Amino acid sequence: MNFAAQFFANFVNDGLQPQETRRSFNDSEEYDPFWQSTEQRRGSSKPDCSFHSGPCAKDAHVVNGRVGRRSTLICPERLKDFGAEEYLNGDVKVFQTTISEPPEVQLMSTPKPSVKKGGEGKSVPKVAPEHLRFEDISAAAFKLQQSGIQKTPCTYSRLSKQYGMEIYLKKELLHYTGSVKERGVLYLLSSLKQDQQRKGVIVATDCNFSMAVAYHAVEMRIPVFVIMPAYSSPPRLRMYRDYGAMVISYGSTARDSINHARHLAKENGYLCLEEDDSAVYLAGLGTVGLEIYEQVPKLDAVIVPAGGHCGLLAGTAAAIKHLNPRISVIGVEPEEFPLLLQSLKTDSPIKDLYCNPNKKLYRDLVDHSLGTHTFQLAKKLVDKVISVREADALVAMLRFQEYERSTVDTEGAMGLAAILAGQLPELKGKRVAVVVSSANMELDLVLQCVERALVLDDRVGRFTVQLADWPGDMAKLLDLLAREDVRLLDVCHRRYSDKAELFKAQVECVVEMRDKSQNSQLRRTLSDRYPSLRWLER
């Protein structure tokens, strides 16, 4: 039995007292249709909480068994909507369902082109309506300001002198969920009709979009369900539950979770939210461009991450180009997944790019396909799109930790990676804004990225030398490293090695240096002293 069934079974058994009077709701009170049974939804318009006694649980503030934010509980008899799960010998057994694509939800209608009257017998050519207007972005900015979305700072970076340009960092990682996608999600949820907000929304898989939906839907008192694969890490699941969402484990892959979420949406009237290129979502993301233009005067260029969905790039470009067409908008995406670059070459959005990127590292950048509207906006408004290597992205993450005292993920480091890779020489001496879009990365992965970045930045090296089998030779090597002010991280002394000459021992050392100049100095000193020196590849 799954988590939800156990929770509600205990809830019903402990609170069932039919002798007490039941509380009814007035017409002026808000009620949650998840508390209605099937007969009540067919016959009566008022809910009946007859399956428990005392005050209705909708008035209590319980989150995952603890007192807190309003819960998104479901009547036990409706648990059949979510399928059954039995865990037998560690395997997941689920019902087979037929999946069909739900109809697209139109949240905002595009304006109709005006037709001039007059002119007998003359046909007026139809003008294609704009998918995203500047008025939509302005309306989104006003709505988000009322909803409490903070205006993130755009501060001068300490890295400016190092790279010869004025760098301003738009720190979108400071949002509550650590991602810029809160802007688009909150505006998207606030644009839903009230009956849809009462029914609830569903998201699938673990990503920045799902995290933003889980947090803001609960804040807006919208029932929200998150369908997660079985392999999801416990800390991430706990984070969604702390937000107040109902988390359901289903399937062994992300595709299984997405299909199940679509099935639930179709069968029960919920709205399955997936990151798309609707005008409402793009308008919310485009508010970043408005704030950058207000915060940085005399701006020359804006660098925006452009992986996967590219909604942030398209929305920001629409705002910036309307305010000042002379400001350059540059998109940056990973070299292992150049979806937008390939789409621009073929002049059509590519749905599936045949490559194998590191999904653990580029999670949000490669999980979504490029939409038609987003592609048209990027093609029209973006001045330049470049790709960066994985090594440059990791070193950029290291620079953020050292100079900005911030831990960002790969997507957040994309803009700075393009600068340190030397791919934007035309921006030397210019004033540049870099969007730091997110900072959601698990701690163990952050540690691995830092260790790898130190090696790529030539600050951690590994070498081997052969020492004569005489007392004190090992001490002389360690003394040389100490005089060079090098930190010894690891040492391995192999006296009996097939790679060492007779009567000699092979010593392997891992050392940490301050910078590349100290690395070069150490290499020269060791090569003069030890002819058998061999540096191991990175």
XYZ file of C-alpha atoms in Angstrom:
538
model
C 0.000 0.000 0.000
C 1.372 3.396 -0.935
C 1.980 6.381 1.315
C -1.314 8.122 0.567
C -3.455 5.037 1.248
C -1.769 4.372 4.610
C -2.156 7.996 5.649
C -5.861 8.185 4.903
C -6.660 4.735 6.293
C -5.253 5.778 9.670
C -6.964 9.149 9.396
C -10.379 7.550 8.800
C -10.097 4.877 11.527
C -8.941 7.317 14.201
C -11.545 9.972 13.559
C -14.705 8.006 12.664
C -17.481 8.964 15.139
C -20.897 8.941 13.443
C -22.713 10.143 16.580
C -21.311 13.688 16.355
C -22.834 16.382 14.198
C -21.208 17.134 10.911
C -20.047 20.595 9.919
C -21.376 22.043 6.643
C -19.980 24.870 4.588
C -21.710 28.115 3.734
C -21.894 29.391 0.170
C -19.427 32.170 1.024
C -16.769 29.706 2.238
C -14.192 28.176 -0.050
C -14.320 24.408 -0.236
C -12.092 21.801 -1.748
C -13.781 19.392 -4.174
C -11.278 16.682 -3.248
C -13.430 16.127 -0.137
C -16.539 15.232 -2.179
C -17.501 11.671 -2.826
C -18.724 10.464 -6.191
C -22.428 10.569 -5.198
C -22.088 14.071 -3.744
C -20.385 15.391 -6.873
C -23.242 14.013 -8.963
C -26.143 15.065 -6.794
C -25.241 17.828 -4.388
C -23.249 21.011 -4.698
C -22.143 21.058 -1.046
C -19.400 18.811 0.323
C -19.997 16.227 3.008
C -17.186 15.267 5.336
C -19.041 12.247 6.671
C -16.037 9.994 6.627
C -14.578 11.723 9.709
C -15.821 13.564 12.768
C -15.072 16.930 14.269
C -13.956 19.938 12.296
C -13.227 19.319 8.649
C -9.555 18.717 7.905
C -9.601 21.465 5.314
C -9.684 23.951 8.189
C -6.606 22.440 9.803
C -3.080 23.212 8.690
C -1.346 19.872 8.334
C 1.564 19.176 6.014
C 2.783 15.564 5.719
C 1.646 14.700 9.214
C 2.886 17.916 10.846
C 1.241 21.206 11.658
C 2.045 23.692 8.924
C 0.724 24.900 5.581
C -2.674 23.846 4.246
C -2.537 20.241 3.078
C -3.716 18.934 -0.258
C -5.465 15.810 1.023
C -7.817 13.619 -0.958
C -10.888 11.704 0.075
C -9.842 8.022 0.601
C -12.363 6.693 -1.866
C -10.703 8.823 -4.576
C -7.327 7.188 -4.109
C -8.333 4.783 -6.855
C -7.728 7.680 -9.255
C -4.013 7.342 -8.735
C -3.626 3.657 -9.518
C -2.286 0.985 -7.185
C 1.273 0.257 -6.144
C 2.533 -2.890 -4.483
C 6.123 -3.218 -3.464
C 7.014 -6.908 -3.678
C 10.674 -7.861 -3.238
C 11.716 -4.326 -4.191
C 9.759 -4.289 -7.485
C 7.063 -1.802 -8.393
C 3.855 -3.250 -9.803
C 1.503 -0.771 -11.475
C -1.631 -0.933 -13.584
C -1.233 -0.681 -17.346
C -2.881 2.418 -18.749
C -3.441 3.814 -22.200
C -1.958 7.266 -22.604
C -3.317 9.896 -24.945
C -2.163 13.467 -25.305
C -4.479 15.963 -23.531
C -5.788 18.946 -25.468
C -3.642 22.037 -25.236
C -4.885 24.482 -22.614
C -5.201 27.968 -24.076
C -4.502 30.423 -21.301
C -4.252 33.675 -23.190
C -5.694 34.523 -26.593
C -3.583 36.485 -28.999
C -5.002 39.794 -30.256
C -6.872 39.886 -33.537
C -5.358 42.092 -36.236
C -7.322 45.220 -37.034
C -8.882 45.430 -40.489
C -9.277 48.806 -42.140
C -12.702 49.613 -43.490
C -13.174 51.005 -46.943
C -11.559 50.218 -50.251
C -14.096 48.550 -52.482
C -13.038 45.242 -53.937
C -9.606 45.315 -52.254
C -8.507 42.354 -50.142
C -6.606 43.270 -46.991
C -3.695 40.895 -46.266
C -3.912 39.180 -42.892
C -1.166 39.975 -40.405
C -0.059 37.096 -38.244
C -0.630 37.966 -34.567
C 2.382 38.170 -32.318
C 2.751 35.272 -29.943
C 4.441 37.341 -27.228
C 3.884 41.083 -26.936
C 5.679 43.563 -24.733
C 2.302 44.408 -23.169
C 2.078 40.785 -21.969
C 5.482 41.048 -20.269
C 4.530 44.367 -18.649
C 1.274 42.864 -17.342
C 3.219 39.887 -15.983
C 5.671 42.188 -14.203
C 2.809 44.079 -12.529
C 1.087 40.834 -11.506
C 4.276 39.296 -10.104
C 5.023 42.436 -8.127
C 1.584 42.192 -6.524
C 2.083 38.479 -5.859
C 5.269 39.055 -3.889
C 7.948 37.851 -6.311
C 11.089 39.697 -5.268
C 13.104 41.821 -7.669
C 16.433 40.020 -7.645
C 19.623 42.144 -7.536
C 21.893 42.685 -10.532
C 25.259 43.420 -8.940
C 28.726 44.291 -10.217
C 30.962 41.213 -10.254
C 34.478 40.894 -8.845
C 35.342 38.971 -12.014
C 35.069 42.096 -14.176
C 38.760 43.089 -14.008
C 39.870 39.516 -14.617
C 38.037 39.289 -17.956
C 38.310 42.918 -19.113
C 34.630 43.874 -19.123
C 32.007 45.235 -16.733
C 30.083 42.145 -15.652
C 26.778 42.453 -13.810
C 25.236 39.267 -12.423
C 21.439 38.990 -12.407
C 21.064 36.666 -9.420
C 17.899 34.703 -10.127
C 19.201 31.954 -7.869
C 17.934 34.002 -4.888
C 14.310 32.976 -5.440
C 12.771 30.722 -2.803
C 13.158 27.565 -4.907
C 16.488 28.733 -6.343
C 15.308 29.108 -9.929
C 14.150 31.821 -12.344
C 11.249 29.600 -13.399
C 9.263 30.815 -10.419
C 8.387 33.890 -12.486
C 6.768 31.991 -15.328
C 5.118 29.430 -13.051
C 3.499 31.963 -10.722
C 2.111 33.992 -13.615
C 0.896 30.776 -15.258
C -0.922 29.608 -12.111
C -2.481 33.016 -11.489
C -3.827 33.004 -15.074
C -5.792 29.770 -14.578
C -9.552 29.921 -14.170
C -10.957 29.490 -10.678
C -12.637 26.162 -11.409
C -9.318 24.787 -12.664
C -7.529 26.097 -9.572
C -10.090 24.294 -7.419
C -9.582 20.998 -9.252
C -5.803 21.076 -8.909
C -2.688 20.637 -11.022
C -0.213 17.804 -11.596
C 3.471 17.894 -12.510
C 5.926 15.074 -13.124
C 9.674 14.478 -12.666
C 12.138 16.403 -10.540
C 13.167 19.703 -12.159
C 13.162 23.431 -11.447
C 9.774 23.832 -13.135
C 8.115 21.157 -10.974
C 9.667 22.608 -7.843
C 8.311 26.073 -8.627
C 4.836 24.646 -9.335
C 4.827 22.702 -6.063
C 5.755 25.744 -3.995
C 3.539 28.410 -5.573
C 0.495 26.170 -6.055
C 0.417 25.463 -2.319
C 0.859 29.166 -1.587
C -2.161 29.901 -3.805
C -4.194 27.089 -2.147
C -4.262 25.051 -5.350
C -4.126 21.250 -4.840
C -0.878 20.048 -6.399
C 0.418 16.550 -7.051
C 3.965 15.614 -8.019
C 4.532 12.272 -9.742
C 8.123 11.185 -9.131
C 10.087 8.165 -10.412
C 11.106 5.554 -7.884
C 14.804 6.424 -8.189
C 14.347 10.017 -6.914
C 16.584 10.881 -3.987
C 14.955 11.142 -0.527
C 16.179 14.722 0.099
C 14.439 15.918 -3.070
C 11.219 14.113 -2.150
C 11.328 15.629 1.315
C 11.734 19.096 -0.201
C 8.541 18.728 -2.263
C 6.624 17.473 0.776
C 7.911 20.375 2.855
C 6.460 22.728 0.261
C 3.071 21.066 0.886
C 2.622 19.023 -2.295
C 1.282 15.473 -2.468
C 4.198 13.371 -3.752
C 3.385 10.067 -5.498
C 6.106 7.610 -6.535
C 5.297 5.921 -9.819
C 7.341 4.078 -12.406
C 11.026 3.485 -12.858
C 11.747 6.241 -15.390
C 10.824 9.874 -15.911
C 8.764 8.927 -18.971
C 6.619 6.604 -16.823
C 5.921 9.442 -14.393
C 4.989 11.868 -17.181
C 2.615 9.370 -18.817
C 0.932 8.638 -15.495
C 0.504 12.344 -14.773
C -1.143 12.845 -18.170
C -3.421 9.899 -17.506
C -4.547 11.318 -14.171
C -5.161 14.704 -15.719
C -7.374 13.224 -18.424
C -9.331 10.909 -16.158
C -9.984 13.333 -13.283
C -10.093 16.773 -14.838
C -6.809 17.967 -13.358
C -4.414 20.148 -15.314
C -1.110 18.484 -16.191
C 1.442 21.293 -16.264
C 4.466 20.818 -18.489
C 7.020 23.429 -19.418
C 5.905 24.758 -22.806
C 6.128 27.935 -24.886
C 2.754 29.477 -24.073
C 2.593 33.272 -24.123
C 1.716 33.392 -20.426
C 4.733 31.373 -19.315
C 7.133 33.238 -21.597
C 5.770 36.590 -20.414
C 6.544 35.664 -16.814
C 10.110 34.717 -17.725
C 10.475 37.869 -19.797
C 10.185 40.045 -16.696
C 13.889 39.303 -16.130
C 14.666 41.490 -19.132
C 12.608 44.366 -17.746
C 14.464 44.316 -14.437
C 17.901 44.095 -16.071
C 17.134 47.137 -18.219
C 16.071 49.106 -15.134
C 18.996 48.012 -12.956
C 21.952 48.376 -15.376
C 22.164 51.700 -17.257
C 24.021 51.958 -20.569
C 23.890 48.217 -21.089
C 25.667 46.728 -24.120
C 24.819 43.002 -23.990
C 22.851 40.372 -22.065
C 24.002 36.739 -21.808
C 21.249 34.200 -21.089
C 21.320 30.377 -20.688
C 19.649 28.747 -23.692
C 19.390 25.040 -22.968
C 16.471 22.799 -23.831
C 13.272 24.814 -23.671
C 14.922 28.247 -24.249
C 11.937 30.065 -22.713
C 14.117 32.314 -20.567
C 16.170 33.360 -23.591
C 13.112 34.083 -25.747
C 11.243 36.028 -23.060
C 14.275 38.087 -22.042
C 15.099 38.892 -25.667
C 11.515 40.045 -26.319
C 11.707 42.527 -23.432
C 15.238 43.784 -24.102
C 14.812 44.262 -27.836
C 11.601 46.235 -27.359
C 13.247 48.593 -24.892
C 16.522 49.013 -26.793
C 17.187 47.112 -30.040
C 20.892 48.031 -29.886
C 21.477 45.805 -26.833
C 22.882 42.435 -27.920
C 21.180 39.289 -26.629
C 23.423 36.204 -26.564
C 22.287 32.669 -25.825
C 24.585 30.003 -24.373
C 23.938 26.263 -24.421
C 26.039 23.164 -23.661
C 28.242 21.807 -26.418
C 26.981 18.298 -25.668
C 23.385 19.367 -26.423
C 23.339 22.229 -29.003
C 19.607 22.067 -29.650
C 19.058 25.722 -30.580
C 22.184 25.936 -32.730
C 21.161 22.898 -34.768
C 17.607 24.206 -35.063
C 18.862 27.524 -36.406
C 21.008 25.695 -38.973
C 18.060 23.653 -40.228
C 15.655 26.621 -39.883
C 13.142 24.525 -37.925
C 12.852 23.431 -34.295
C 14.412 20.031 -33.690
C 12.366 17.855 -31.371
C 14.902 15.091 -30.777
C 18.635 15.654 -30.960
C 20.584 12.427 -31.297
C 23.267 12.883 -28.666
C 24.054 11.593 -25.210
C 24.604 14.512 -22.815
C 25.357 14.133 -19.126
C 21.786 14.321 -17.806
C 22.944 14.309 -14.206
C 24.907 17.476 -14.872
C 22.615 19.183 -17.411
C 19.281 18.062 -15.982
C 17.081 21.090 -16.771
C 19.001 21.960 -19.942
C 18.319 18.713 -21.826
C 14.966 17.447 -20.494
C 12.753 19.662 -22.665
C 12.251 20.056 -26.389
C 12.309 23.325 -28.290
C 8.851 24.774 -29.006
C 7.823 26.382 -32.287
C 6.992 29.794 -30.802
C 10.177 29.857 -28.742
C 12.233 29.022 -31.809
C 10.616 31.795 -33.863
C 11.267 34.345 -31.109
C 14.890 33.254 -30.728
C 15.446 33.315 -34.473
C 14.044 36.835 -34.729
C 15.428 38.491 -31.593
C 18.606 36.702 -30.454
C 21.820 38.116 -31.940
C 24.160 35.213 -31.259
C 24.033 31.645 -29.939
C 27.184 29.854 -28.787
C 27.955 26.543 -27.107
C 30.401 25.910 -24.258
C 32.285 22.810 -23.187
C 31.594 20.902 -20.001
C 35.064 21.841 -18.718
C 34.318 25.559 -19.093
C 31.000 25.184 -17.271
C 32.674 23.418 -14.334
C 35.411 26.039 -14.064
C 32.727 28.756 -14.162
C 31.009 27.082 -11.191
C 34.352 27.197 -9.364
C 34.727 30.922 -10.138
C 31.291 31.613 -8.660
C 32.263 29.903 -5.424
C 35.599 31.679 -5.135
C 34.716 35.213 -6.260
C 30.953 35.504 -5.669
C 30.600 33.168 -2.671
C 27.682 31.484 -4.462
C 27.025 27.849 -5.323
C 25.289 27.582 -8.694
C 24.425 24.664 -10.935
C 25.515 24.119 -14.522
C 22.662 26.140 -16.002
C 23.419 29.092 -13.762
C 27.099 29.050 -14.766
C 26.478 28.962 -18.541
C 26.787 32.713 -19.107
C 30.065 33.090 -17.239
C 31.406 29.944 -18.943
C 31.073 31.657 -22.332
C 33.115 34.623 -21.072
C 35.978 32.673 -19.481
C 36.169 30.386 -22.531
C 37.091 33.445 -24.616
C 34.208 33.033 -27.075
C 33.001 36.632 -26.724
C 36.015 38.834 -27.539
C 33.725 41.536 -28.967
C 32.501 42.304 -25.443
C 35.893 43.485 -24.171
C 35.439 46.842 -22.463
C 31.636 46.587 -22.709
C 28.980 46.521 -20.001
C 27.463 43.031 -19.864
C 24.656 41.491 -17.797
C 24.814 37.743 -17.137
C 21.672 35.906 -16.010
C 22.465 33.414 -13.228
C 19.307 31.394 -13.657
C 19.411 28.677 -10.992
C 21.291 27.008 -8.150
C 19.675 23.610 -7.656
C 22.297 20.898 -7.417
C 22.648 18.149 -4.862
C 25.570 18.395 -2.469
C 27.389 15.243 -3.548
C 27.311 16.385 -7.178
C 28.594 19.831 -6.188
C 31.610 18.252 -4.486
C 32.391 16.154 -7.554
C 32.126 19.198 -9.812
C 34.491 21.235 -7.613
C 37.103 18.481 -7.531
C 36.940 18.090 -11.294
C 37.073 21.853 -11.841
C 40.281 22.145 -9.788
C 41.945 19.620 -12.079
C 40.674 21.352 -15.226
C 41.931 24.691 -13.898
C 45.487 23.257 -13.506
C 45.381 23.684 -9.742
C 45.412 19.990 -8.882
C 47.928 17.727 -10.621
C 49.236 14.174 -10.418
C 52.747 13.048 -11.290
C 55.040 10.052 -10.849
C 58.826 9.904 -10.295
C 61.271 7.070 -9.723
C 63.429 7.379 -6.627
C 66.603 5.460 -5.833
C 66.336 2.919 -3.067
C 68.392 4.976 -0.609
C 67.400 6.363 2.792
C 66.257 9.980 2.637
C 65.269 10.158 -1.066
C 61.574 10.327 -0.194
C 62.263 13.047 2.359
C 64.104 15.109 -0.264
C 61.076 14.985 -2.590
C 58.734 16.097 0.163
C 61.146 18.860 1.135
C 61.174 20.124 -2.460
C 57.360 20.265 -2.512
C 57.368 22.170 0.772
C 59.865 24.743 -0.525
C 57.656 25.284 -3.583
C 54.720 25.961 -1.229
C 52.690 23.119 -2.749
C 50.028 21.275 -0.802
C 50.402 17.484 -0.909
C 46.981 15.826 -1.157
C 47.989 12.200 -1.627
C 51.166 10.099 -2.011
C 51.660 6.463 -2.985
C 55.064 4.712 -2.654
C 55.415 1.494 -4.669
C 58.665 -0.336 -4.089
C 57.620 -3.427 -6.038
C 56.174 -2.138 -9.282
C 56.456 -3.512 -12.797
C 56.869 0.079 -14.078
C 59.840 0.889 -11.846
C 63.440 0.079 -12.712
C 65.500 -2.352 -10.698
C 66.497 -1.048 -7.249
C 64.157 1.936 -7.627
C 60.723 2.793 -6.229
C 57.911 4.539 -8.027
C 56.243 7.414 -6.146
C 52.940 8.924 -7.248
C 51.866 12.306 -5.777
C 48.695 14.384 -5.999
C 49.383 18.067 -5.290
C 47.336 21.276 -5.137
C 48.703 24.623 -6.388
C 47.509 28.213 -6.128
C 47.234 28.960 -9.839
C 48.623 28.102 -13.267
C 51.838 30.071 -12.727
C 52.750 28.004 -9.682
C 51.874 24.895 -11.668
C 54.373 25.865 -14.376
C 57.067 26.638 -11.819
C 56.635 23.257 -10.116
C 56.848 21.430 -13.438
C 60.163 23.116 -14.286
C 61.659 22.423 -10.851
C 60.677 18.747 -10.822
C 61.847 18.128 -14.391
C 65.304 19.553 -13.573
C 65.635 17.349 -10.494
C 63.991 14.106 -11.675
C 64.517 12.951 -15.286
C 61.939 10.184 -14.778
C 59.163 12.724 -14.045
C 55.879 11.985 -15.773
C 52.716 14.073 -15.380
C 49.506 12.102 -15.667
C 46.761 13.350 -17.969
C 43.732 15.152 -16.588
